[in-house]
Amino acid sequence: MSLLELRNVHTFYGKIHALKGISLRVEEGEVVTLIGSNGAGKSTTLKTISGITPAAEGNIILGKQEITQLKPDQIVGLGVIQSPEGRRIFGRLTVRENLEMGAFTRDDKAGIAQDLEYVFGLFPRLKERENQHGGTLSGGEQQMLAMGRALMAKPRILLLDEPSMGLAPLLVKSIFEIIKYLNEERHTTILLVEQNANVALQVAQRGYVLQSGHIIIADDAEVLAADPSIREAYLGGH
């Protein structure tokens, strides 16, 4: 059974029809990626799942529960946790305070302390800057902080929106090694939106290609990576 499933989901921004009947699934323990050009509907899909931009039609199911009409805070409470595009960290709070904000729905103090140490182990640079304000961090450090904050919520499924955006190649490599570790060693289920389709397809098991609010192709990641039309359109190859 799928952990997350979208069935014929339509989303609007005012009169703009952003998602036009999206259907996809994410099995427990998978990394699934959404690829496509800017404006294809990738980030809108994550916002719709999170309830930030509610679906106008269709169904979103988490496990056996319909979550389509739930409010964002209710969806977070069920373990659907998003690391948003642009990081959206709290610039005036310290690194530690940002991470603690990720655990605001939790009341297990011992578990929160344990997960804080886990995040610091995963991102040693955050530990070094524990008392530094988030707004003074580099772009790469802010991305680590955004992911760490999401992990503090103990996600049932982690929604990652453009984690490599604006980062140098070495940092992109580091971030994706962590994504791979989270999936393979911690069995974290991940739905990944990523402009850099090359790296996304390397860590994902399956992928969906979005174009103008439609899913035009869905297949195993290795099949998509080898498809000449996908390579030409999204992977910078022929």
Short mmCIF file of C-alpha atoms in Angstrom, two decimals:
data_model
loop_
_atom_site.label_atom_id
_atom_site.label_comp_id
_atom_site.label_asym_id
_atom_site.label_seq_id
_atom_site.Cartn_x
_atom_site.Cartn_y
_atom_site.Cartn_z
CA MET A 1 0.00 0.00 0.00
CA SER A 2 1.22 3.49 -0.84
CA LEU A 3 2.26 5.78 2.00
CA LEU A 4 1.17 8.81 -0.04
CA GLU A 5 -1.11 8.88 -3.06
CA LEU A 6 -2.51 11.71 -5.18
CA ARG A 7 -5.52 10.89 -7.34
CA ASN A 8 -6.51 13.27 -10.14
CA VAL A 9 -5.53 16.38 -8.17
CA HIS A 10 -6.31 19.83 -9.57
CA THR A 11 -4.96 23.03 -8.02
CA PHE A 12 -5.58 26.65 -8.93
CA TYR A 13 -3.86 29.95 -8.19
CA GLY A 14 -6.85 32.23 -8.66
CA LYS A 15 -7.92 31.49 -12.24
CA ILE A 16 -4.61 29.84 -13.16
CA HIS A 17 -5.00 26.07 -13.45
CA ALA A 18 -1.63 24.99 -11.99
CA LEU A 19 -2.13 21.23 -11.53
CA LYS A 20 -4.32 19.50 -14.09
CA GLY A 21 -5.18 16.06 -12.78
CA ILE A 22 -1.96 14.93 -11.07
CA SER A 23 -1.87 11.28 -9.96
CA LEU A 24 1.19 9.83 -8.25
CA ARG A 25 2.19 7.54 -5.40
CA VAL A 26 5.07 7.19 -2.98
CA GLU A 27 5.65 3.81 -1.34
CA GLU A 28 7.02 3.60 2.19
CA GLY A 29 10.84 3.71 2.14
CA GLU A 30 11.09 5.16 -1.38
CA VAL A 31 12.70 8.27 -2.79
CA VAL A 32 10.45 9.55 -5.58
CA THR A 33 11.44 12.63 -7.56
CA LEU A 34 9.42 15.16 -9.54
CA ILE A 35 11.36 16.71 -12.41
CA GLY A 36 10.42 19.28 -14.99
CA SER A 37 11.14 22.82 -16.10
CA ASN A 38 10.34 25.95 -14.10
CA GLY A 39 6.59 26.48 -13.84
CA ALA A 40 5.77 22.83 -14.52
CA GLY A 41 3.96 22.45 -11.18
CA LYS A 42 6.60 20.68 -9.07
CA SER A 43 6.59 23.01 -6.05
CA THR A 44 2.82 23.45 -6.37
CA THR A 45 2.45 19.69 -5.98
CA LEU A 46 4.31 19.80 -2.65
CA LYS A 47 2.33 22.83 -1.47
CA THR A 48 -0.89 21.06 -2.37
CA ILE A 49 0.11 17.95 -0.42
CA SER A 50 0.99 20.17 2.57
CA GLY A 51 -2.34 22.02 2.39
CA ILE A 52 -0.67 25.38 1.73
CA THR A 53 -2.33 25.59 -1.69
CA PRO A 54 -5.35 23.31 -1.23
CA ALA A 55 -6.53 21.00 -3.97
CA ALA A 56 -9.70 22.14 -5.75
CA GLU A 57 -10.46 18.60 -6.97
CA GLY A 58 -9.12 15.10 -6.42
CA ASN A 59 -7.89 13.15 -3.42
CA ILE A 60 -4.71 13.09 -1.34
CA ILE A 61 -4.33 10.01 0.83
CA LEU A 62 -1.73 9.40 3.53
CA GLY A 63 -1.72 5.71 4.41
CA LYS A 64 -5.44 5.04 4.76
CA GLN A 65 -6.39 8.60 5.69
CA GLU A 66 -7.78 11.23 3.35
CA ILE A 67 -5.93 14.49 4.03
CA THR A 68 -7.17 16.58 1.09
CA GLN A 69 -9.25 19.00 3.16
CA LEU A 70 -7.05 19.15 6.25
CA LYS A 71 -5.30 22.35 7.31
CA PRO A 72 -1.50 22.61 7.04
CA ASP A 73 -0.93 22.23 10.79
CA GLN A 74 -3.06 19.08 10.85
CA ILE A 75 -1.09 17.64 7.94
CA VAL A 76 2.20 18.42 9.71
CA GLY A 77 0.80 16.69 12.80
CA LEU A 78 0.37 13.53 10.71
CA GLY A 79 4.06 13.56 9.77
CA VAL A 80 4.02 15.20 6.32
CA ILE A 81 6.98 17.54 6.73
CA GLN A 82 8.28 19.95 4.10
CA SER A 83 11.72 21.51 3.73
CA PRO A 84 10.63 24.45 1.57
CA GLU A 85 12.15 26.05 -1.49
CA GLY A 86 14.32 28.99 -0.43
CA ARG A 87 15.00 27.41 3.02
CA ARG A 88 12.67 29.79 4.94
CA ILE A 89 14.71 29.55 8.12
CA PHE A 90 14.22 31.99 11.00
CA GLY A 91 17.04 34.49 10.48
CA ARG A 92 16.89 36.05 13.95
CA LEU A 93 16.87 32.73 15.80
CA THR A 94 19.99 30.72 16.50
CA VAL A 95 20.72 27.45 14.74
CA ARG A 96 19.67 25.54 17.84
CA GLU A 97 16.44 27.55 18.18
CA ASN A 98 15.61 26.92 14.50
CA LEU A 99 16.03 23.19 15.05
CA GLU A 100 13.93 23.28 18.20
CA MET A 101 11.18 25.04 16.20
CA GLY A 102 11.07 21.95 13.99
CA ALA A 103 9.97 19.93 17.03
CA PHE A 104 7.18 22.30 18.08
CA THR A 105 4.48 19.62 17.64
CA ARG A 106 6.36 17.18 19.90
CA ASP A 107 6.36 16.85 23.68
CA ASP A 108 8.85 13.99 24.14
CA LYS A 109 11.76 15.95 25.62
CA ALA A 110 14.15 13.01 25.70
CA GLY A 111 13.38 12.15 22.08
CA ILE A 112 13.81 15.78 20.98
CA ALA A 113 17.22 15.96 22.70
CA GLN A 114 18.24 12.69 21.02
CA ASP A 115 17.14 13.89 17.60
CA LEU A 116 18.94 17.20 18.10
CA GLU A 117 22.19 15.32 18.62
CA TYR A 118 21.37 13.15 15.61
CA VAL A 119 20.92 16.24 13.40
CA PHE A 120 24.16 17.75 14.72
CA GLY A 121 25.89 14.45 13.86
CA LEU A 122 24.39 14.51 10.37
CA PHE A 123 25.38 18.16 9.84
CA PRO A 124 28.54 18.85 11.92
CA ARG A 125 28.71 22.39 10.58
CA LEU A 126 25.43 23.18 12.34
CA LYS A 127 26.90 21.98 15.61
CA GLU A 128 29.84 24.36 15.09
CA ARG A 129 27.37 27.22 14.57
CA GLU A 130 24.83 26.14 17.19
CA ASN A 131 24.57 29.61 18.77
CA GLN A 132 24.91 31.61 15.55
CA HIS A 133 21.87 33.38 14.10
CA GLY A 134 20.36 31.57 11.10
CA GLY A 135 20.45 34.70 8.94
CA THR A 136 24.26 34.84 9.13
CA LEU A 137 24.77 31.34 7.70
CA SER A 138 25.89 30.62 4.14
CA GLY A 139 23.40 29.30 1.60
CA GLY A 140 24.65 25.75 2.06
CA GLU A 141 24.47 25.99 5.83
CA GLN A 142 20.94 27.38 5.61
CA GLN A 143 19.94 24.41 3.44
CA MET A 144 21.38 22.04 6.04
CA LEU A 145 19.45 23.92 8.72
CA ALA A 146 16.18 23.72 6.76
CA MET A 147 16.62 19.96 6.31
CA GLY A 148 17.66 19.51 9.93
CA ARG A 149 14.62 21.46 11.12
CA ALA A 150 12.36 19.21 9.01
CA LEU A 151 13.99 16.09 10.47
CA MET A 152 13.33 17.36 14.00
CA ALA A 153 9.61 16.91 13.27
CA LYS A 154 10.15 13.14 12.83
CA PRO A 155 8.70 13.01 9.31
CA ARG A 156 6.61 10.10 8.17
CA ILE A 157 7.31 11.46 4.71
CA LEU A 158 9.81 14.22 3.96
CA LEU A 159 9.00 16.68 1.16
CA LEU A 160 12.19 18.31 -0.15
CA ASP A 161 11.72 21.32 -2.42
CA GLU A 162 14.80 22.25 -4.50
CA PRO A 163 17.48 21.35 -1.91
CA SER A 164 20.34 22.09 -4.35
CA MET A 165 19.10 25.53 -5.44
CA GLY A 166 21.91 28.10 -5.50
CA LEU A 167 24.53 25.77 -4.07
CA ALA A 168 28.05 25.10 -5.33
CA PRO A 169 28.63 21.64 -6.86
CA LEU A 170 30.54 20.31 -3.83
CA LEU A 171 27.71 21.30 -1.51
CA VAL A 172 25.14 19.76 -3.87
CA LYS A 173 27.10 16.50 -3.70
CA SER A 174 27.14 16.67 0.11
CA ILE A 175 23.40 17.40 0.38
CA PHE A 176 22.52 14.50 -1.91
CA GLU A 177 24.81 12.11 -0.05
CA ILE A 178 22.80 12.98 3.06
CA ILE A 179 19.51 12.43 1.22
CA LYS A 180 20.77 9.01 0.13
CA TYR A 181 21.86 8.22 3.69
CA LEU A 182 18.51 9.27 5.14
CA ASN A 183 16.74 6.93 2.77
CA GLU A 184 19.06 3.93 2.83
CA GLU A 185 20.15 3.95 6.48
CA ARG A 186 17.26 5.68 8.25
CA HIS A 187 14.54 4.40 5.89
CA THR A 188 13.13 7.91 5.46
CA THR A 189 10.46 8.18 2.75
CA ILE A 190 11.17 11.20 0.54
CA LEU A 191 9.31 13.06 -2.19
CA LEU A 192 11.94 15.20 -3.89
CA VAL A 193 11.41 18.21 -6.14
CA GLU A 194 14.66 19.11 -7.85
CA GLN A 195 15.69 21.25 -10.80
CA ASN A 196 18.95 19.29 -11.09
CA ALA A 197 17.41 16.18 -12.62
CA ASN A 198 20.80 14.44 -12.95
CA VAL A 199 21.41 14.23 -9.21
CA ALA A 200 17.72 13.65 -8.40
CA LEU A 201 17.54 10.55 -10.59
CA GLN A 202 20.72 9.20 -9.00
CA VAL A 203 19.16 9.04 -5.52
CA ALA A 204 15.53 8.26 -6.46
CA GLN A 205 13.98 4.88 -7.17
CA ARG A 206 11.20 6.32 -9.33
CA GLY A 207 10.39 9.61 -10.99
CA TYR A 208 7.58 11.62 -12.53
CA VAL A 209 8.11 14.21 -15.25
CA LEU A 210 5.80 17.23 -15.03
CA GLN A 211 5.01 19.58 -17.88
CA SER A 212 2.47 22.44 -17.66
CA GLY A 213 0.65 20.88 -14.71
CA HIS A 214 0.45 17.39 -16.24
CA ILE A 215 2.48 14.25 -15.55
CA ILE A 216 3.75 13.25 -18.97
CA ILE A 217 6.03 10.33 -18.00
CA ALA A 218 6.33 8.10 -14.92
CA ASP A 219 8.97 5.36 -14.63
CA ASP A 220 11.88 3.95 -12.68
CA ALA A 221 14.63 6.53 -12.17
CA GLU A 222 17.21 4.58 -14.14
CA VAL A 223 14.81 4.27 -17.09
CA LEU A 224 14.15 8.01 -17.05
CA ALA A 225 17.88 8.76 -16.80
CA ALA A 226 18.55 6.63 -19.89
CA ASP A 227 15.64 7.99 -21.97
CA PRO A 228 17.06 10.13 -24.83
CA SER A 229 14.10 12.55 -24.80
CA ILE A 230 14.42 13.08 -21.04
CA ARG A 231 18.18 13.48 -21.32
CA GLU A 232 17.81 16.13 -24.00
CA ALA A 233 15.03 18.05 -22.23
CA TYR A 234 16.15 17.87 -18.59
CA LEU A 235 19.60 16.31 -18.23
CA GLY A 236 21.66 18.46 -20.57
CA GLY A 237 22.51 15.59 -22.89
CA HIS A 238 21.52 14.03 -26.19
#
